[in-house]
Amino acid sequence: MNEKQRSILLQSSTHFPPPKGTKLSYGTAGFRADASILQSTVFRIGILAALRSLKTGGAVIGLMITASHNKVSDNGIKVADPSGGMLTQDWEPFADSIANAPDPESLVQLITEFAKKENIPIDGSKAAVVLLGRDTRPSGESLVEAANKGICCVIGAVAINMGIVTTPELHWMVRARNKGMKASEADYFHQLSTSFRCLIDLIPEKSGEDNDAIGKLVVDCSNGVGGEKLQDLTQKLNGFLQIEIRNSGGNSGGILNEGVGADFVQKEKLSPQGFGPSDVGIRCASLDGDADRFVYFTIILNGNNKINLIDGDKILSLFALFIKQQLTILEDSKKPSVGIVQTAYANGASTKYLKDLGLKVIFTPTGVKYLHGKAEEYDIGIYFEANGHGTILFSDLFLNCLEGIKNESSSTENGLEKRKAAKRLWAVGNVMNQGVGDALSGLLLVEGILQHMGWSVDKWNQLYDDLPSRQLKVKVADRSAVITTNAETCVEKPPGLQEAINSLIGKYRQGRCFVRPSGTEDVVRVYSEAETQEEADELANSVANIVQQFLG
Ligand SMILES: CC(=O)N[C@H]1[C@@H](OP(=O)(O)O)O[C@H](CO)[C@@H](O)[C@@H]1O
Ligand SMILES: [Mg+2]
């Protein structure tokens, strides 16, 4: 690093002292904390993003300011790599160390050593580009400014501020730019709406056992960024889908993620604010605060806000079933490899359903960075977390194969059907975000498939019955004291805790339970399943007590 660069870094970072007494960590999905202590973190991750761009030959890198489903006073920052996926995990330790560097001198020293080790040309001779985006949190604007200052500290780096966007939109833009494609928000909406239209145009004429699927869809937007974006997207759909938007944020009065949103709906299994008895029988969906996850639900008549939850596992099952059907039509001799990726939070009934379909199911730890990486190993990788975060990835090889079939000229009925199936799958690859889970594209694919099948939401929900489950959060003195293994299903430390959990599980038929420290909140999470809801609740509660006893 030359003297000029060194002095710019030293000088600028004096304006961004790190918070005292807080250790920050990149976590499941970037840094998250109370927004008031994040200025220095985003400044420093701005520097990291510029370095990442330099390291990748000037590729565009994304920086998203969001704390997703967390409360409105929190915020966070995560990095998108050139592919539109999450930051490579190799760089997370560097992110942690610079976020926690106590003073400008040590910060610059860490950067110098890292740049040397990674061979990063940090001498002003090369250009770097970082796209910045944020969700609707009030703290977002000043944090974007701090990130911008960090980026601009690296000589040759420029920041482009995309303003308020959904997390997946920013990832999509990064990917599109790096592929040399048009990458504006209008291009994003165009890709989603035209591929949805393609799916609808290819619906077989006589399909449909009932036509309820065609009624309106009501979407809870968590009072977040998804509200405005879904409104814009709906306009591009030209009436092909009837969507009513609620909890859209802005002037509508509600607070981000408070009693609303996909995380609330999935974890509490209750209807979000603004939904009530008059919505019985209607197909409803809920997005999270930055619109990278979604779940569906229906309101139970006289159910005291209780809902039928159609979670990420069932979304995954619908997608897997549709793709399998289309592959059967293709009858391809070079069968593509298909991998379904879940986490330990997946309902056991969903895993059984998917395996019974003859599909290969793989488990990874929680967090899209793990699921995405695993899904990329297959020609068709479908991954979803139970909370509704996921997507479908197609390999270039498979896309080429589809391209070939789409262009075949056979006019036999069989040839025609194959071409249609290839076009449907092509549309799936285009509607689904190839960088990260995306609630807007996921909604469109669900709606497209329901219309294709002619299924009502209830029919979809009946694919299998969820095993009763319960999720709890436990506040402990130090959640990092819990160390897990085996895709997070087994506690290694503190010693004795897993044995205690096992003996509780043994009391229940179909009992399953695990605990792990959250990577986004200061809690230990408990998940349980059992034959009845009462038993699942009891198991989760008794394990939560044990966790308290071990960890205080
Ligand atoms: C049980 C659960 O829902 N965990 C969520 C949550 O992570 P935790 O590390 O569990 O806090 O937030 C992540 C980011 O949104 C998401 O990927 C993950 O699935
Ligand atoms: Mg989110």
Coordinates of C-alpha atoms and ligand atoms in Angstrom, one line a residue:
M1 CA 0.0 0.0 0.0
N2 CA 1.4 3.4 -0.9
E3 CA 1.7 6.4 1.5
K4 CA -1.2 8.3 0.0
Q5 CA -3.6 5.4 0.4
R6 CA -2.3 4.7 3.9
S7 CA -2.9 8.3 5.0
I8 CA -6.4 8.5 3.5
L9 CA -7.4 5.3 5.3
L10 CA -5.9 6.5 8.6
Q11 CA -7.5 9.9 8.4
S12 CA -11.0 8.8 7.4
S13 CA -11.2 6.0 9.9
T14 CA -10.6 8.5 12.8
H15 CA -14.2 9.7 12.1
F16 CA -15.6 6.2 12.6
P17 CA -14.4 4.9 16.0
P18 CA -15.7 1.4 16.8
P19 CA -18.3 0.9 19.6
K20 CA -16.7 0.2 23.0
G21 CA -17.3 -3.1 24.7
T22 CA -19.1 -4.8 21.7
K23 CA -17.7 -7.7 19.8
L24 CA -19.2 -7.8 16.3
S25 CA -19.4 -10.9 14.2
Y26 CA -20.4 -11.5 10.5
G27 CA -23.0 -14.1 11.7
T28 CA -25.6 -16.0 9.7
A29 CA -26.2 -13.1 7.3
G30 CA -23.8 -10.3 7.9
F31 CA -23.4 -7.9 10.9
R32 CA -26.5 -7.0 12.8
A33 CA -26.9 -4.8 15.9
D34 CA -28.6 -1.8 17.2
A35 CA -28.3 0.7 14.4
S36 CA -26.7 3.3 16.7
I37 CA -23.5 1.4 17.0
L38 CA -23.0 0.4 13.3
Q39 CA -21.4 3.5 11.8
S40 CA -17.9 2.2 12.1
T41 CA -18.8 -1.3 11.0
V42 CA -20.4 -0.2 7.7
F43 CA -17.6 2.2 7.1
R44 CA -15.1 -0.7 7.5
I45 CA -17.2 -3.2 5.4
G46 CA -17.3 -0.5 2.7
I47 CA -13.5 -0.8 2.6
L48 CA -13.8 -4.5 2.5
A49 CA -16.3 -4.4 -0.4
A50 CA -13.9 -2.2 -2.4
L51 CA -11.0 -4.6 -1.7
R52 CA -13.2 -7.5 -2.8
S53 CA -13.9 -5.8 -6.1
L54 CA -10.2 -5.2 -6.6
K55 CA -9.5 -8.8 -5.7
T56 CA -12.1 -10.0 -8.3
G57 CA -10.6 -8.0 -11.2
G58 CA -12.9 -5.0 -10.8
A59 CA -16.1 -7.0 -10.6
V60 CA -19.1 -5.3 -9.1
I61 CA -19.7 -6.1 -5.4
G62 CA -22.9 -5.4 -3.5
L63 CA -23.4 -3.9 0.0
M64 CA -26.9 -4.2 1.5
I65 CA -27.8 -2.2 4.6
T66 CA -30.6 -4.2 6.2
A67 CA -31.5 -6.2 9.4
S68 CA -34.2 -8.1 7.6
H69 CA -36.7 -9.5 10.1
N70 CA -35.1 -7.8 13.2
K71 CA -36.7 -4.9 14.9
V72 CA -36.8 -1.5 13.3
S73 CA -34.2 0.0 15.6
D74 CA -31.6 -2.6 14.5
N75 CA -29.7 -2.5 11.2
G76 CA -27.0 -4.5 9.5
I77 CA -24.8 -5.0 6.6
K78 CA -24.1 -7.8 4.2
V79 CA -21.9 -8.2 1.2
A80 CA -22.9 -9.7 -2.2
D81 CA -20.1 -11.4 -4.2
P82 CA -19.8 -11.0 -8.1
S83 CA -22.1 -14.0 -8.7
G84 CA -24.9 -12.3 -6.7
G85 CA -24.4 -14.8 -4.0
M86 CA -23.2 -14.2 -0.4
L87 CA -19.7 -13.0 0.3
T88 CA -17.2 -15.9 0.1
Q89 CA -16.9 -17.4 3.6
D90 CA -13.0 -17.2 3.4
W91 CA -13.4 -13.5 3.8
E92 CA -15.6 -13.6 6.9
P93 CA -12.6 -13.8 9.4
F94 CA -11.2 -10.6 7.8
A95 CA -14.6 -8.9 8.1
D96 CA -14.7 -9.9 11.8
S97 CA -11.2 -8.7 12.5
I98 CA -11.5 -5.2 10.8
A99 CA -15.0 -4.7 12.3
N100 CA -13.4 -5.1 15.7
A101 CA -10.0 -3.3 15.2
P102 CA -9.7 -1.0 18.1
D103 CA -8.1 2.0 16.4
P104 CA -7.2 3.4 12.9
E105 CA -3.6 2.2 13.2
S106 CA -4.5 -1.4 13.8
L107 CA -7.3 -1.2 11.2
V108 CA -4.8 -0.1 8.5
Q109 CA -2.3 -2.7 9.6
L110 CA -4.9 -5.5 9.2
I111 CA -5.9 -4.1 5.7
T112 CA -2.2 -3.9 4.7
E113 CA -1.5 -7.5 5.8
F114 CA -4.6 -8.9 4.2
A115 CA -4.0 -7.0 0.9
K116 CA -0.5 -8.4 0.8
K117 CA -1.6 -12.0 1.6
E118 CA -4.4 -11.9 -0.9
N119 CA -2.4 -10.1 -3.6
I120 CA -4.9 -7.2 -3.8
P121 CA -3.7 -4.3 -6.0
I122 CA -4.4 -1.6 -3.5
D123 CA -2.2 1.1 -5.1
G124 CA -4.8 3.1 -7.1
S125 CA -3.9 1.4 -10.4
K126 CA -7.1 -0.6 -10.6
A127 CA -10.8 0.4 -10.5
A128 CA -13.4 -1.1 -8.1
V129 CA -17.2 -0.8 -8.1
V130 CA -19.6 -1.3 -5.2
L131 CA -23.4 -1.2 -5.5
L132 CA -25.1 0.1 -2.3
G133 CA -28.6 -0.6 -1.3
R134 CA -30.8 -0.3 1.8
D135 CA -34.1 -1.3 3.2
T136 CA -36.7 1.2 4.6
R137 CA -35.2 1.5 8.1
P138 CA -34.8 5.1 9.1
S139 CA -31.2 4.5 10.1
G140 CA -30.4 3.3 6.5
E141 CA -29.6 6.6 4.9
S142 CA -26.8 7.6 7.3
L143 CA -25.4 4.1 7.3
V144 CA -25.3 4.2 3.5
E145 CA -23.3 7.4 3.8
A146 CA -20.8 5.8 6.2
A147 CA -20.4 2.8 3.8
N148 CA -19.9 5.1 0.9
K149 CA -17.1 6.9 2.8
G150 CA -15.5 3.5 3.4
I151 CA -15.7 2.6 -0.2
C152 CA -14.3 5.9 -1.4
C153 CA -11.3 5.6 1.0
V154 CA -9.9 3.0 -1.4
I155 CA -8.3 4.9 -4.3
G156 CA -9.9 3.9 -7.6
A157 CA -13.1 2.6 -6.0
V158 CA -16.6 4.1 -6.8
A159 CA -19.9 3.5 -5.0
I160 CA -23.2 3.5 -6.9
N161 CA -26.1 4.1 -4.6
M162 CA -29.2 2.2 -5.7
G163 CA -31.4 3.7 -2.9
I164 CA -34.1 1.6 -1.3
V165 CA -34.2 -1.9 -2.8
T166 CA -35.0 -5.4 -1.6
T167 CA -32.0 -7.5 -0.6
P168 CA -32.6 -9.9 -3.5
E169 CA -33.0 -7.0 -6.0
L170 CA -29.5 -5.8 -5.1
H171 CA -28.0 -9.3 -5.4
W172 CA -29.8 -9.6 -8.8
M173 CA -28.3 -6.2 -10.0
V174 CA -24.8 -7.2 -8.9
R175 CA -25.1 -10.5 -10.8
A176 CA -26.6 -8.9 -13.9
R177 CA -24.0 -6.2 -14.1
N178 CA -21.2 -8.7 -13.9
K179 CA -22.8 -10.7 -16.7
G180 CA -22.9 -7.6 -18.8
M181 CA -26.7 -7.6 -18.8
K182 CA -29.1 -4.7 -18.3
A183 CA -29.3 -4.3 -14.6
S184 CA -31.8 -1.6 -13.6
E185 CA -34.8 -2.2 -11.4
A186 CA -37.0 -1.9 -14.5
D187 CA -34.9 -4.8 -16.0
Y188 CA -35.4 -6.9 -12.9
F189 CA -39.2 -6.4 -13.0
H190 CA -39.2 -7.1 -16.7
Q191 CA -37.4 -10.4 -16.2
L192 CA -39.7 -11.5 -13.4
S193 CA -42.9 -10.5 -15.2
T194 CA -42.1 -11.9 -18.6
S195 CA -41.0 -15.3 -17.2
F196 CA -44.2 -15.4 -15.1
R197 CA -46.2 -14.6 -18.2
C198 CA -44.3 -17.4 -20.1
L199 CA -45.4 -19.9 -17.4
I200 CA -49.0 -18.8 -17.6
D201 CA -49.0 -19.0 -21.4
L202 CA -47.8 -22.6 -21.2
I203 CA -50.5 -23.8 -19.0
P204 CA -52.1 -27.0 -20.5
E205 CA -55.6 -26.3 -21.6
K206 CA -57.5 -28.9 -19.7
S207 CA -55.5 -28.6 -16.4
G208 CA -57.3 -27.8 -13.2
E209 CA -59.3 -29.7 -10.7
D210 CA -60.7 -26.5 -9.3
N211 CA -60.2 -22.9 -10.2
D212 CA -59.9 -21.3 -6.8
A213 CA -56.3 -20.8 -7.5
I214 CA -57.2 -17.9 -9.7
G215 CA -58.8 -15.8 -7.0
K216 CA -56.9 -12.9 -5.5
L217 CA -53.7 -13.2 -3.4
V218 CA -53.4 -10.9 -0.3
V219 CA -49.9 -10.1 0.7
D220 CA -48.6 -8.8 4.1
C221 CA -45.5 -6.8 3.3
S222 CA -44.2 -6.6 6.9
N223 CA -44.3 -2.8 6.6
G224 CA -41.0 -3.1 4.8
V225 CA -39.5 -2.5 1.4
G226 CA -41.5 -5.3 -0.2
G227 CA -44.7 -3.2 -0.2
E228 CA -43.6 -0.6 -2.7
K229 CA -41.7 -3.1 -4.8
L230 CA -44.6 -5.6 -5.0
Q231 CA -46.9 -2.7 -6.0
D232 CA -44.5 -1.8 -8.9
L233 CA -44.2 -5.4 -10.0
T234 CA -48.0 -6.0 -9.9
Q235 CA -48.4 -3.2 -12.4
K236 CA -46.0 -5.0 -14.8
L237 CA -48.1 -8.1 -14.6
N238 CA -50.9 -6.5 -16.6
G239 CA -53.7 -8.1 -14.6
F240 CA -52.4 -11.7 -15.0
L241 CA -52.3 -11.9 -11.2
Q242 CA -54.6 -10.1 -8.8
I243 CA -52.6 -9.0 -5.8
E244 CA -53.9 -7.0 -2.8
I245 CA -51.1 -5.5 -0.7
R246 CA -51.4 -4.9 3.1
N247 CA -48.9 -3.6 5.6
S248 CA -47.0 -1.9 2.9
G249 CA -45.1 0.5 5.3
G250 CA -44.6 4.1 4.2
N251 CA -47.5 6.1 5.2
S252 CA -49.7 3.1 6.1
G253 CA -48.8 3.6 9.8
G254 CA -47.6 0.2 10.9
I255 CA -44.1 -0.5 12.3
L256 CA -41.6 -2.7 10.4
N257 CA -41.8 -6.3 11.5
E258 CA -44.0 -5.6 14.5
G259 CA -46.7 -8.2 14.6
V260 CA -46.3 -8.6 10.8
G261 CA -44.0 -10.3 8.3
A262 CA -42.9 -13.7 7.4
D263 CA -40.7 -14.3 10.4
F264 CA -43.6 -13.4 12.8
V265 CA -46.1 -15.5 10.9
Q266 CA -43.8 -18.5 10.6
K267 CA -42.5 -18.5 14.1
E268 CA -45.7 -17.6 16.0
K269 CA -48.1 -19.4 13.5
L270 CA -50.5 -16.4 13.9
S271 CA -52.0 -14.1 11.3
P272 CA -50.2 -10.7 10.9
Q273 CA -51.9 -7.4 11.8
G274 CA -54.4 -6.3 9.3
F275 CA -55.8 -9.8 8.7
G276 CA -58.9 -11.1 10.2
P277 CA -62.0 -13.3 9.9
S278 CA -63.1 -11.6 6.7
D279 CA -60.0 -13.2 5.1
V280 CA -61.1 -16.8 5.7
G281 CA -60.9 -18.8 2.5
I282 CA -58.4 -16.4 0.9
R283 CA -54.9 -17.2 -0.2
C284 CA -52.5 -15.0 1.9
A285 CA -48.8 -14.6 1.9
S286 CA -46.3 -12.7 4.0
L287 CA -42.9 -11.2 3.1
D288 CA -40.1 -10.4 5.6
G289 CA -38.6 -6.9 6.1
D290 CA -36.2 -7.0 3.2
A291 CA -38.3 -9.3 1.0
D292 CA -35.9 -12.2 0.7
R293 CA -38.3 -14.6 2.4
F294 CA -42.0 -15.4 2.2
V295 CA -44.5 -17.9 3.5
Y296 CA -48.2 -18.5 2.6
F297 CA -51.1 -19.0 5.1
T298 CA -54.8 -19.1 5.3
I299 CA -56.9 -17.8 8.2
I300 CA -58.7 -20.4 10.4
L301 CA -62.4 -19.7 10.9
N302 CA -63.0 -18.7 14.6
G303 CA -59.4 -19.7 15.2
N304 CA -58.3 -16.7 17.4
N305 CA -55.7 -15.5 14.9
K306 CA -54.4 -19.0 14.3
I307 CA -53.5 -19.9 10.8
N308 CA -52.8 -22.8 8.5
L309 CA -49.1 -22.1 7.8
I310 CA -47.7 -23.1 4.4
D311 CA -44.0 -22.6 5.1
G312 CA -40.7 -22.7 3.1
D313 CA -40.7 -26.6 3.3
K314 CA -44.1 -26.7 1.5
I315 CA -43.0 -24.1 -1.0
L316 CA -40.0 -26.2 -1.7
S317 CA -42.1 -29.3 -2.0
L318 CA -44.4 -27.6 -4.6
F319 CA -41.4 -26.4 -6.6
A320 CA -39.7 -29.8 -6.4
L321 CA -42.9 -31.6 -7.6
F322 CA -43.4 -29.2 -10.5
I323 CA -39.8 -29.6 -11.6
K324 CA -39.9 -33.3 -11.3
Q325 CA -43.1 -33.4 -13.5
Q326 CA -41.4 -31.3 -16.2
L327 CA -38.3 -33.5 -16.1
T328 CA -40.5 -36.5 -16.6
I329 CA -41.9 -34.9 -19.8
L330 CA -38.4 -34.2 -21.0
E331 CA -37.4 -37.9 -20.6
D332 CA -33.8 -36.8 -21.0
S333 CA -31.3 -39.5 -21.4
K334 CA -28.7 -37.3 -19.8
K335 CA -30.7 -36.9 -16.6
P336 CA -29.7 -33.8 -14.7
S337 CA -28.6 -34.2 -11.1
V338 CA -31.2 -32.8 -8.7
G339 CA -30.4 -31.9 -5.1
I340 CA -32.8 -30.7 -2.5
V341 CA -31.2 -28.7 0.4
Q342 CA -32.8 -28.2 3.8
T343 CA -31.7 -27.4 7.3
A344 CA -32.5 -29.1 10.6
Y345 CA -35.5 -26.7 10.9
A346 CA -37.2 -28.4 8.0
N347 CA -40.4 -30.2 9.2
G348 CA -39.7 -33.9 9.2
A349 CA -42.9 -34.5 7.2
S350 CA -41.5 -32.4 4.3
T351 CA -38.2 -34.4 4.2
K352 CA -40.2 -37.6 4.1
Y353 CA -42.4 -36.3 1.3
L354 CA -39.4 -35.2 -0.8
K355 CA -37.6 -38.5 -0.3
D356 CA -40.8 -40.4 -1.2
L357 CA -40.8 -38.4 -4.4
G358 CA -37.4 -40.1 -5.1
L359 CA -35.4 -36.9 -4.5
K360 CA -32.1 -36.6 -2.9
V361 CA -32.2 -34.4 0.3
I362 CA -29.1 -32.9 1.8
F363 CA -28.8 -31.0 5.1
T364 CA -26.6 -28.0 5.9
P365 CA -26.3 -25.6 8.8
T366 CA -28.7 -22.6 9.0
G367 CA -28.0 -19.7 6.7
V368 CA -28.4 -19.2 2.9
K369 CA -24.6 -19.1 2.5
Y370 CA -24.5 -22.8 3.4
L371 CA -27.6 -23.9 1.5
H372 CA -26.7 -22.0 -1.6
G373 CA -23.2 -23.4 -1.8
K374 CA -24.6 -27.0 -1.5
A375 CA -27.3 -26.4 -4.1
E376 CA -24.7 -25.2 -6.6
E377 CA -23.2 -28.7 -6.7
Y378 CA -26.2 -30.0 -8.7
D379 CA -27.6 -29.3 -12.2
I380 CA -30.8 -28.4 -10.4
G381 CA -30.4 -27.3 -6.8
I382 CA -33.5 -26.4 -4.9
Y383 CA -33.0 -25.0 -1.4
F384 CA -35.3 -23.5 1.2
E385 CA -35.2 -22.8 4.8
A386 CA -38.4 -23.5 6.7
N387 CA -38.9 -19.8 7.2
G388 CA -39.3 -19.3 3.4
H389 CA -35.8 -18.3 2.4
G390 CA -34.7 -20.1 -0.7
T391 CA -34.4 -20.4 -4.5
I392 CA -33.8 -22.8 -7.4
L393 CA -30.4 -22.8 -9.1
F394 CA -29.8 -24.2 -12.6
S395 CA -26.3 -25.1 -13.8
D396 CA -25.1 -23.6 -17.2
L397 CA -24.9 -27.2 -18.4
F398 CA -28.6 -27.7 -17.7
L399 CA -29.5 -24.3 -19.2
N400 CA -27.7 -25.3 -22.4
C401 CA -29.5 -28.6 -22.5
L402 CA -32.9 -26.7 -22.2
E403 CA -31.8 -24.3 -24.9
G404 CA -31.2 -27.2 -27.2
I405 CA -34.6 -28.8 -26.5
K406 CA -36.4 -25.4 -26.9
N407 CA -34.9 -25.1 -30.4
E408 CA -35.6 -28.6 -31.6
S409 CA -37.9 -28.6 -34.6
S410 CA -39.8 -31.9 -34.2
S411 CA -43.5 -31.4 -34.7
T412 CA -44.7 -34.7 -33.2
E413 CA -47.0 -34.3 -30.1
N414 CA -44.2 -35.7 -28.0
G415 CA -41.7 -33.2 -29.4
L416 CA -44.1 -30.4 -28.8
E417 CA -44.7 -31.4 -25.2
K418 CA -41.0 -31.6 -24.6
R419 CA -40.4 -28.2 -25.9
K420 CA -43.1 -26.8 -23.7
A421 CA -41.6 -28.5 -20.6
A422 CA -38.2 -27.0 -21.5
K423 CA -39.7 -23.6 -21.9
R424 CA -41.4 -23.9 -18.5
L425 CA -38.2 -24.9 -16.9
W426 CA -36.4 -22.1 -18.6
A427 CA -38.9 -19.7 -17.2
V428 CA -38.4 -21.2 -13.7
G429 CA -34.7 -20.4 -14.0
N430 CA -35.4 -16.8 -15.1
V431 CA -38.1 -16.0 -12.5
M432 CA -36.1 -17.4 -9.6
N433 CA -33.2 -15.3 -8.4
Q434 CA -29.9 -17.1 -9.1
G435 CA -28.1 -15.1 -6.4
V436 CA -30.2 -15.5 -3.3
G437 CA -33.7 -16.2 -2.0
D438 CA -36.2 -13.7 -3.4
A439 CA -39.8 -13.3 -2.0
L440 CA -41.1 -11.6 -5.1
S441 CA -39.8 -14.2 -7.6
G442 CA -40.9 -17.0 -5.3
L443 CA -44.4 -15.6 -5.1
L444 CA -44.6 -15.5 -8.8
L445 CA -43.5 -19.1 -9.2
V446 CA -45.9 -20.4 -6.6
E447 CA -48.8 -18.5 -8.3
G448 CA -47.7 -19.8 -11.7
I449 CA -47.5 -23.4 -10.5
L450 CA -50.9 -23.2 -8.7
Q451 CA -52.5 -21.9 -11.8
H452 CA -50.7 -24.6 -13.9
M453 CA -51.9 -27.4 -11.6
G454 CA -55.3 -25.7 -11.2
W455 CA -54.8 -26.1 -7.4
S456 CA -56.3 -24.1 -4.6
V457 CA -54.1 -23.1 -1.7
D458 CA -55.8 -25.8 0.4
K459 CA -55.0 -28.5 -2.1
W460 CA -51.4 -27.4 -2.1
N461 CA -51.4 -27.5 1.7
Q462 CA -52.6 -31.1 1.6
L463 CA -49.4 -32.3 0.0
Y464 CA -48.5 -33.6 3.4
D465 CA -49.4 -32.9 7.0
D466 CA -46.7 -31.0 9.0
L467 CA -45.5 -32.7 12.2
P468 CA -46.5 -30.5 15.1
S469 CA -43.5 -28.3 15.9
R470 CA -42.5 -25.4 18.2
Q471 CA -39.7 -22.8 18.1
L472 CA -38.6 -20.9 21.2
K473 CA -35.9 -18.3 21.9
V474 CA -33.9 -18.5 25.1
K475 CA -32.0 -15.5 26.5
V476 CA -28.7 -16.6 28.0
A477 CA -25.6 -14.9 29.3
D478 CA -23.3 -15.9 26.4
R479 CA -24.9 -17.7 23.5
S480 CA -21.4 -18.4 22.0
A481 CA -20.9 -21.0 24.7
V482 CA -23.2 -23.3 22.7
I483 CA -21.1 -25.1 20.0
T484 CA -23.0 -27.6 17.7
T485 CA -22.0 -30.2 15.1
N486 CA -23.7 -32.4 12.6
A487 CA -25.6 -29.7 10.7
E488 CA -26.4 -28.1 14.1
T489 CA -28.4 -31.0 15.3
C490 CA -26.0 -32.0 18.1
V491 CA -24.5 -29.9 21.0
E492 CA -20.8 -30.4 21.6
K493 CA -20.4 -27.8 24.2
P494 CA -21.3 -27.2 27.0
P495 CA -20.7 -30.9 27.9
G496 CA -23.7 -32.8 29.2
L497 CA -26.3 -30.5 27.5
Q498 CA -26.9 -32.9 24.5
E499 CA -27.3 -35.9 26.9
A500 CA -29.9 -33.9 28.9
I501 CA -31.7 -33.0 25.7
N502 CA -31.6 -36.6 24.5
S503 CA -33.2 -37.9 27.6
L504 CA -36.1 -35.4 27.2
I505 CA -36.6 -36.3 23.5
G506 CA -36.8 -40.0 24.5
K507 CA -40.0 -39.3 26.3
Y508 CA -41.9 -38.4 23.2
R509 CA -43.1 -40.4 20.2
Q510 CA -41.7 -38.9 17.0
G511 CA -39.8 -36.5 19.2
R512 CA -37.0 -34.4 17.7
C513 CA -35.4 -31.4 19.2
F514 CA -32.2 -29.4 18.8
V515 CA -30.7 -26.1 20.0
R516 CA -28.3 -23.7 18.4
P517 CA -27.1 -20.1 19.0
S518 CA -28.8 -17.6 16.6
G519 CA -26.5 -15.8 14.2
T520 CA -28.7 -12.8 14.0
E521 CA -30.2 -12.3 17.5
D522 CA -28.7 -12.6 21.0
V523 CA -30.6 -15.8 21.8
V524 CA -30.3 -19.6 21.7
R525 CA -33.0 -21.1 19.5
V526 CA -34.9 -24.3 20.5
Y527 CA -36.7 -26.3 17.9
S528 CA -38.9 -29.3 18.6
E529 CA -41.2 -31.8 16.8
A530 CA -43.5 -34.4 18.3
E531 CA -46.7 -36.3 17.5
T532 CA -49.0 -33.7 19.0
Q533 CA -48.8 -29.9 19.4
E534 CA -49.0 -30.2 23.2
E535 CA -46.1 -32.6 23.2
A536 CA -44.0 -30.5 20.8
D537 CA -44.7 -27.5 23.1
E538 CA -43.8 -29.5 26.2
L539 CA -40.6 -30.8 24.7
A540 CA -39.5 -27.3 23.6
N541 CA -40.3 -25.8 27.0
S542 CA -38.5 -28.4 28.9
V543 CA -35.4 -28.2 26.6
A544 CA -35.5 -24.4 27.0
N545 CA -35.4 -24.8 30.8
I546 CA -32.4 -27.1 30.5
V547 CA -30.6 -24.6 28.3
Q548 CA -31.3 -21.9 31.0
Q549 CA -29.9 -24.2 33.6
F550 CA -26.7 -24.9 31.7
L551 CA -26.1 -21.4 30.4
G552 CA -27.7 -19.1 33.0
Ligands
LIG1 C1 -34.4 -20.4 12.6 C2 -34.4 -19.3 11.6 O1 -35.4 -18.9 11.0 N1 -33.2 -18.7 11.4 C3 -32.9 -17.6 10.5 C4 -32.1 -16.5 11.1 O2 -30.9 -17.0 11.4 P1 -30.4 -17.3 13.0 O3 -29.0 -17.6 12.8 O4 -31.2 -18.5 13.4 O5 -30.8 -16.1 13.7 O6 -31.9 -15.5 10.1 C5 -31.2 -15.9 9.0 C6 -31.0 -14.6 8.1 O7 -32.2 -14.1 7.6 C7 -31.9 -17.0 8.3 O8 -31.2 -17.4 7.2 C8 -32.2 -18.1 9.3 O9 -32.9 -19.1 8.7
MG2 MG -34.7 -11.2 5.2

